[in-house]
Coordinates of C-alpha atoms in Angstrom, one line a residue:
M912 CA -8.0 -37.0 -47.0
L913 CA -5.1 -38.5 -44.3
D914 CA -4.9 -42.3 -45.1
D915 CA -4.0 -42.7 -41.6
T916 CA -4.3 -46.8 -41.5
L917 CA -0.9 -45.8 -43.5
L918 CA 0.9 -45.6 -40.6
D919 CA 0.5 -48.6 -39.1
D920 CA 1.5 -50.8 -42.2
P921 CA 5.2 -50.6 -42.4
A922 CA 5.1 -52.5 -45.9
R923 CA 2.7 -49.8 -47.1
L924 CA 5.2 -47.3 -45.6
A925 CA 8.1 -48.2 -47.4
E926 CA 6.2 -48.5 -50.5
A927 CA 5.1 -44.9 -50.2
D928 CA 8.4 -43.5 -49.4
T929 CA 9.5 -43.7 -52.8
S930 CA 12.0 -41.2 -52.2
G931 CA 13.5 -43.0 -49.3
L932 CA 13.3 -39.8 -46.8
L933 CA 12.4 -41.8 -43.9
R934 CA 16.0 -43.8 -44.3
A935 CA 17.5 -40.4 -44.7
A936 CA 15.4 -38.1 -41.7
A937 CA 16.8 -41.7 -39.7
M938 CA 20.8 -40.8 -40.2
A939 CA 20.7 -37.9 -37.7
G940 CA 22.9 -39.4 -35.5
A941 CA 25.5 -40.4 -38.6
Q942 CA 25.7 -37.0 -39.6
V943 CA 26.6 -35.7 -36.4
R944 CA 29.4 -38.4 -35.9
S945 CA 30.6 -37.3 -39.7
V946 CA 31.1 -34.0 -39.3
T947 CA 32.5 -34.9 -35.6
E948 CA 35.1 -37.1 -37.6
L949 CA 35.8 -34.6 -40.0
A950 CA 35.9 -31.3 -37.5
A951 CA 38.8 -33.6 -36.3
E952 CA 40.5 -34.6 -39.7
I953 CA 40.7 -30.5 -40.2
E954 CA 42.0 -30.0 -36.3
L955 CA 38.6 -27.6 -36.1
A956 CA 39.6 -27.2 -32.6
D957 CA 43.2 -26.3 -32.4
R958 CA 42.6 -23.8 -35.0
L959 CA 39.9 -22.0 -33.2
D960 CA 42.2 -21.8 -30.4
L961 CA 42.1 -18.3 -31.3
G962 CA 41.3 -16.6 -27.8
R963 CA 38.0 -14.9 -27.3
P964 CA 37.1 -13.5 -30.5
R965 CA 35.7 -10.2 -31.0
A966 CA 32.0 -11.5 -31.5
L967 CA 30.7 -14.9 -33.2
V968 CA 28.7 -13.8 -36.6
L969 CA 26.3 -16.3 -37.4
V970 CA 24.8 -15.9 -40.3
V971 CA 21.3 -16.8 -41.2
R972 CA 20.4 -18.5 -44.8
P973 CA 17.3 -19.8 -46.3
G974 CA 16.0 -23.1 -45.2
V975 CA 17.2 -25.3 -42.4
G976 CA 19.8 -22.5 -41.4
R977 CA 17.4 -19.7 -40.8
A978 CA 16.4 -22.0 -37.6
L979 CA 19.3 -23.5 -36.8
T980 CA 21.0 -20.0 -36.2
K981 CA 18.5 -19.0 -33.5
L982 CA 18.6 -22.2 -31.8
L983 CA 22.2 -21.9 -32.1
A984 CA 21.9 -18.4 -30.4
A985 CA 19.4 -19.3 -27.7
L986 CA 21.9 -22.2 -26.8
L987 CA 24.7 -19.7 -26.4
M988 CA 23.2 -16.3 -24.9
P989 CA 22.7 -17.4 -21.7
S990 CA 26.4 -17.5 -21.0
C991 CA 28.4 -16.4 -23.6
P992 CA 31.0 -14.5 -22.5
V993 CA 31.1 -12.6 -26.2
P994 CA 28.5 -11.0 -28.2
V995 CA 26.9 -13.2 -30.6
V996 CA 25.6 -11.3 -33.4
I997 CA 22.5 -12.7 -35.8
T998 CA 22.8 -11.4 -39.2
D999 CA 21.8 -12.8 -42.6
A1000 CA 24.7 -11.1 -44.2
V1001 CA 28.3 -11.1 -43.0
P1002 CA 28.2 -7.0 -41.5
S1003 CA 30.3 -4.6 -42.5
W1004 CA 32.1 -4.1 -40.1
I1005 CA 33.5 -7.5 -39.8
G1006 CA 37.3 -7.8 -39.0
A1007 CA 40.3 -10.1 -37.3
L1008 CA 39.0 -10.5 -34.3
D1009 CA 35.9 -12.0 -34.7
V1010 CA 34.3 -15.5 -35.9
V1011 CA 31.9 -16.5 -38.7
F1012 CA 29.6 -19.3 -38.8
A1013 CA 27.0 -19.9 -41.4
H1014 CA 25.5 -23.0 -42.9
T1015 CA 24.3 -23.2 -46.0
D1016 CA 22.9 -26.4 -48.4
D1017 CA 23.1 -24.2 -51.0
P1018 CA 26.3 -24.0 -53.2
A1019 CA 25.3 -21.0 -55.2
D1020 CA 24.5 -18.7 -52.6
R1021 CA 26.4 -16.1 -53.8
E1022 CA 25.2 -13.4 -51.4
L1023 CA 27.2 -15.6 -48.6
A1024 CA 29.9 -16.5 -50.7
A1025 CA 30.5 -12.4 -51.3
G1026 CA 30.3 -12.0 -47.7
I1027 CA 32.3 -15.2 -46.4
E1028 CA 35.2 -13.6 -49.4
R1029 CA 34.9 -10.4 -47.7
A1030 CA 35.7 -11.6 -43.9
S1031 CA 38.0 -13.6 -45.1
R1032 CA 39.9 -10.6 -46.9
Y1033 CA 39.3 -8.8 -43.6
G1034 CA 41.3 -11.8 -41.7
A1035 CA 38.0 -13.1 -39.8
T1036 CA 37.9 -16.9 -38.7
V1037 CA 35.4 -18.1 -41.1
V1038 CA 33.8 -22.0 -40.6
L1039 CA 31.0 -23.1 -43.1
S1040 CA 28.4 -26.0 -43.0
G1041 CA 28.2 -26.5 -46.7
P1042 CA 28.6 -28.3 -49.5
Q1043 CA 32.4 -28.9 -50.7
D1044 CA 31.7 -27.5 -54.4
G1045 CA 30.3 -24.4 -55.7
P1046 CA 30.8 -20.8 -55.2
V1047 CA 30.1 -20.5 -51.6
A1048 CA 33.1 -23.3 -51.1
A1049 CA 35.1 -21.6 -53.2
S1050 CA 34.8 -18.2 -51.5
I1051 CA 36.3 -20.1 -48.3
A1052 CA 39.3 -22.0 -50.1
G1053 CA 42.5 -22.1 -48.2
K1054 CA 41.0 -19.5 -46.1
G1055 CA 39.0 -21.0 -43.5
L1056 CA 37.5 -24.4 -42.3
L1057 CA 34.4 -26.2 -44.5
L1058 CA 32.8 -28.8 -42.6
A1059 CA 31.4 -30.2 -46.0
P1060 CA 28.8 -33.2 -45.8
R1061 CA 29.6 -36.8 -45.9
I1062 CA 26.2 -38.4 -45.5
P1063 CA 23.8 -37.5 -48.7
V1064 CA 20.5 -36.5 -47.4
P1065 CA 17.8 -33.7 -48.8
P1066 CA 18.4 -30.2 -47.7
E1067 CA 15.5 -30.3 -45.7
L1068 CA 17.5 -32.8 -43.6
T1069 CA 20.6 -31.9 -42.7
F1070 CA 19.3 -29.9 -39.6
A1071 CA 21.3 -32.4 -37.1
R1072 CA 24.5 -32.2 -39.5
G1073 CA 24.6 -27.9 -39.5
L1074 CA 23.8 -28.3 -35.4
A1075 CA 26.6 -30.5 -34.4
A1076 CA 28.9 -27.9 -37.1
G1077 CA 28.0 -25.2 -34.8
L1078 CA 28.0 -26.6 -31.5
L1079 CA 32.1 -27.9 -32.4
T1080 CA 32.5 -24.5 -33.6
A1081 CA 31.1 -23.3 -30.1
N1082 CA 32.8 -25.7 -28.1
A1083 CA 36.0 -25.0 -29.8
L1084 CA 35.8 -21.5 -28.8
G1085 CA 35.4 -22.2 -25.0
V1086 CA 31.8 -20.3 -25.4
L1087 CA 29.6 -23.5 -24.8
V1088 CA 29.8 -26.9 -23.4
A1089 CA 27.9 -29.3 -25.7
D1090 CA 28.6 -33.4 -25.6
V1091 CA 28.1 -34.1 -29.5
E1092 CA 28.6 -37.8 -28.7
V1093 CA 25.4 -37.8 -26.8
L1094 CA 23.5 -36.0 -29.4
A1095 CA 24.3 -38.7 -31.9
D1096 CA 23.8 -41.3 -30.1
Q1097 CA 19.9 -40.1 -28.5
L1098 CA 19.4 -39.0 -32.4
D1099 CA 20.0 -42.7 -32.7
A1100 CA 17.4 -43.3 -30.0
E1101 CA 15.0 -41.2 -31.6
A1102 CA 15.6 -42.8 -35.1
E1103 CA 14.8 -46.1 -33.9
R1104 CA 11.6 -44.7 -31.5
G1105 CA 10.8 -43.3 -35.1
H1106 CA 11.1 -46.5 -36.9
L1107 CA 8.8 -47.2 -39.6
G1108 CA 7.9 -50.5 -38.2
R1109 CA 6.9 -49.4 -34.5
D1110 CA 3.3 -48.9 -33.7
S1111 CA 1.9 -45.5 -33.7
F1112 CA 0.7 -45.6 -30.3
A1113 CA 4.4 -46.9 -29.1
N1114 CA 5.8 -44.2 -31.8
P1115 CA 6.5 -40.6 -30.8
A1116 CA 7.0 -39.5 -34.6
K1117 CA 3.6 -41.0 -35.8
A1118 CA 1.7 -40.1 -32.2
L1119 CA 3.0 -36.5 -33.0
A1120 CA 2.0 -36.6 -37.2
L1121 CA -1.5 -38.2 -35.8
R1122 CA -1.7 -34.9 -32.9
L1123 CA -1.4 -32.7 -36.3
A1124 CA -3.5 -34.1 -38.9
D1125 CA -6.5 -32.3 -39.9
R1126 CA -5.8 -29.5 -37.5
L1127 CA -3.5 -26.1 -37.9
P1128 CA -0.7 -26.3 -36.1
M1129 CA 0.1 -23.7 -33.7
L1130 CA 3.7 -24.8 -31.7
W1131 CA 4.6 -22.0 -29.6
G1132 CA 7.9 -22.4 -27.8
L1133 CA 8.1 -21.6 -23.9
D1134 CA 11.7 -20.6 -23.9
P1135 CA 13.8 -19.5 -26.5
A1136 CA 15.3 -22.4 -27.8
A1137 CA 12.1 -24.2 -27.7
V1138 CA 10.9 -21.6 -30.5
A1139 CA 13.6 -22.1 -32.5
V1140 CA 12.8 -25.7 -32.9
A1141 CA 9.1 -25.1 -33.6
E1142 CA 10.3 -22.9 -36.4
H1143 CA 12.4 -25.4 -37.8
A1144 CA 9.2 -28.0 -37.3
A1145 CA 7.3 -25.1 -39.1
Y1146 CA 9.6 -25.4 -42.0
A1147 CA 9.9 -29.2 -42.1
L1148 CA 5.9 -29.4 -41.8
G1149 CA 5.4 -27.2 -45.1
A1150 CA 8.8 -28.8 -46.7
Y1151 CA 7.1 -32.6 -46.2
A1152 CA 3.6 -32.4 -45.3
G1153 CA 2.4 -29.1 -47.0
T1154 CA 1.1 -27.9 -43.7
V1155 CA 0.8 -23.9 -42.9
C1156 CA 2.1 -23.8 -39.3
D1157 CA 2.1 -21.1 -36.6
A1158 CA 5.6 -21.2 -34.8
A1159 CA 5.7 -18.1 -32.4
D1160 CA 7.0 -17.6 -28.2
Y1161 CA 4.8 -17.8 -25.5
R1162 CA 4.6 -14.6 -24.9
Q1163 CA 3.8 -13.2 -28.4
A1164 CA 0.9 -15.3 -29.5
V1165 CA -0.9 -14.9 -26.3
A1166 CA -0.7 -11.7 -27.2
R1167 CA -2.7 -11.8 -30.5
P1168 CA -6.5 -11.8 -29.1
A1169 CA -8.6 -13.3 -31.7
L1170 CA -5.6 -16.3 -32.6
L1171 CA -5.8 -16.9 -28.8
R1172 CA -9.5 -17.1 -28.8
A1173 CA -9.4 -19.5 -31.5
A1174 CA -6.5 -21.3 -29.5
M1175 CA -8.6 -22.0 -26.6
S1176 CA -11.7 -22.7 -28.5
G1177 CA -10.3 -25.2 -30.7
S1178 CA -7.2 -27.3 -29.2
G1179 CA -9.9 -29.7 -27.3
E1180 CA -10.1 -33.4 -28.9
Q1181 CA -11.7 -33.5 -32.8
D1182 CA -15.3 -34.3 -33.0
I1183 CA -15.5 -37.5 -33.9
F1184 CA -19.0 -37.4 -36.0
A1185 CA -18.3 -34.1 -37.2
D1186 CA -18.3 -33.9 -40.9
P1187 CA -15.2 -32.3 -42.4
D1188 CA -17.3 -31.2 -45.5
F1189 CA -19.6 -29.0 -44.3
D1190 CA -17.2 -27.4 -41.3
E1191 CA -17.4 -24.0 -42.0
Q1192 CA -14.8 -22.9 -39.6
G1193 CA -12.1 -24.9 -41.6
L1194 CA -9.5 -26.4 -39.4
K1195 CA -9.0 -26.3 -35.6
P1196 CA -6.0 -25.4 -34.1
R1197 CA -3.7 -27.5 -32.1
V1198 CA -1.9 -25.7 -29.6
L1199 CA 1.4 -27.6 -28.9
L1200 CA 3.7 -25.9 -26.2
L1201 CA 7.1 -26.6 -26.6
A1202 CA 9.4 -26.8 -23.2
L1203 CA 13.6 -27.4 -23.8
H1204 CA 14.4 -25.3 -20.8
T1205 CA 14.6 -26.7 -17.2
G1206 CA 14.3 -25.6 -13.5
P1207 CA 11.8 -23.4 -11.6
T1208 CA 11.7 -20.7 -13.9
A1209 CA 10.6 -23.1 -16.3
D1210 CA 8.6 -25.0 -14.3
A1211 CA 7.1 -21.8 -13.6
A1212 CA 6.2 -20.8 -17.4
R1213 CA 4.8 -24.6 -18.1
Y1214 CA 2.7 -24.2 -15.1
E1215 CA 1.1 -20.4 -16.7
A1216 CA 0.8 -21.7 -20.1
S1217 CA -1.5 -25.0 -19.2
H1218 CA -3.4 -22.9 -16.7
T1219 CA -4.1 -20.6 -19.9
L1220 CA -4.5 -23.2 -22.2
P1221 CA -5.6 -25.8 -20.3
G1222 CA -6.6 -27.7 -23.7
A1223 CA -2.7 -27.4 -25.3
G1224 CA 0.0 -30.3 -25.5
L1225 CA 2.9 -30.2 -24.1
I1226 CA 5.6 -31.4 -25.4
A1227 CA 9.1 -31.4 -22.7
P1228 CA 12.1 -33.8 -24.1
A1229 CA 13.4 -33.4 -20.6
D1230 CA 10.7 -35.2 -19.3
E1231 CA 11.7 -38.4 -21.4
I1232 CA 15.2 -37.9 -22.9
V1233 CA 18.7 -37.9 -21.1
G1234 CA 21.1 -35.0 -22.2
D1235 CA 21.6 -31.2 -22.1
E1236 CA 19.4 -28.7 -23.8
P1237 CA 21.3 -29.3 -27.3
V1238 CA 20.9 -32.5 -27.1
R1239 CA 16.9 -32.5 -25.9
A1240 CA 16.8 -29.7 -28.9
G1241 CA 18.1 -31.8 -31.6
V1242 CA 16.1 -34.5 -30.6
L1243 CA 12.9 -33.0 -30.7
A1244 CA 14.1 -31.4 -34.0
L1245 CA 14.5 -35.0 -35.4
R1246 CA 11.3 -36.0 -33.9
F1247 CA 9.0 -33.4 -35.9
E1248 CA 11.0 -34.0 -39.4
L1249 CA 9.6 -37.3 -39.2
A1250 CA 6.2 -36.4 -38.0
A1251 CA 5.9 -34.3 -41.3
V1252 CA 7.8 -36.9 -43.1
Y1253 CA 5.0 -39.3 -42.2
L1254 CA 2.1 -36.9 -42.1
G1255 CA 2.7 -36.3 -46.0
L1256 CA 3.2 -39.5 -47.1
A1257 CA -0.4 -40.2 -45.5
A1258 CA -1.9 -36.8 -47.1
G1259 CA 0.1 -38.2 -50.0
S1260 CA 1.8 -34.4 -50.2
L1261 CA 5.2 -35.5 -50.9
G1262 CA 4.9 -35.8 -54.4
G1263 CA 6.2 -39.0 -55.7
A1264 CA 9.7 -40.2 -56.8
G1265 CA 12.5 -38.6 -58.3
H1266 CA 12.3 -36.2 -55.3
Y1267 CA 15.8 -37.3 -53.1
A1268 CA 18.3 -37.7 -55.7
P1269 CA 21.6 -39.3 -53.6
A1270 CA 24.7 -37.0 -53.5
T1271 CA 27.5 -38.1 -55.8
A1272 CA 30.9 -39.3 -54.2

């Protein structure tokens, strides 16, 4: 059962967070700055000044990398002058005119290591966001660009680092313009808003955790970037709150009639007199519509979705956050990470001490 009183008791929260997850999540901005510093040290921009590549290959790996690569693709595809390829493994046709980007937190990912080694052997330019030791790092030694972590956080909380690495790579290739410094500043601001000392009514992460508590979350994105953030949110909720979550594109979501009917009937507020021990229907759904795009088309999509699902909540960071779409995506991802940790702490699903062991220098 959820102990919602814990969320507004900073002393108990700090005591319950034996693994330091709230502090680790709050270091998202520091992760971005560390990647930016490392990119400058290894002269990432100069070494990627190669002219227009034949293709930008984004390699999807388990963990935060799955939603991360989808987000990068969603940010790139509307205006990218080169093909963007999303793949689970380095393709066989890789060559000297291609650029490969991958993010992993598994230093022993042998499939990725083999793919990077092959890409390097065939002359492709490889940018890897991952640990500096292990088979994966060894596969790139001397042949590519390694953006290794400098801020020790759990692998489930490296989304900000991977996003920064991907944005810096895209910036250097000239296929995207993203302000990574603003991203770091806004992540710091979100971490401050989500600090454990702020009450639920003034803390967006705690408020989000309460909205998702004792419900079946359905996170439906109204645009491709929002869908990718929804998938990361589902990953974070599973990792820390033990919560099963449906993450989907809104148009695909409403194409499932039975689930749509359940969403329409169950997205209202919970009956305060209901007894959960005798609720034969189980958890009621909570639909949250996520929107990152702005403009007339985005407004029309929001209006249509709100009309179809009047009981659904809407999360549109552009209404409160200064920054471009990559910034809004990163901030919303962090909000869900913090909410997942708060929910896990309040529900007692995090597993106690020892879950997070800081990496050694």
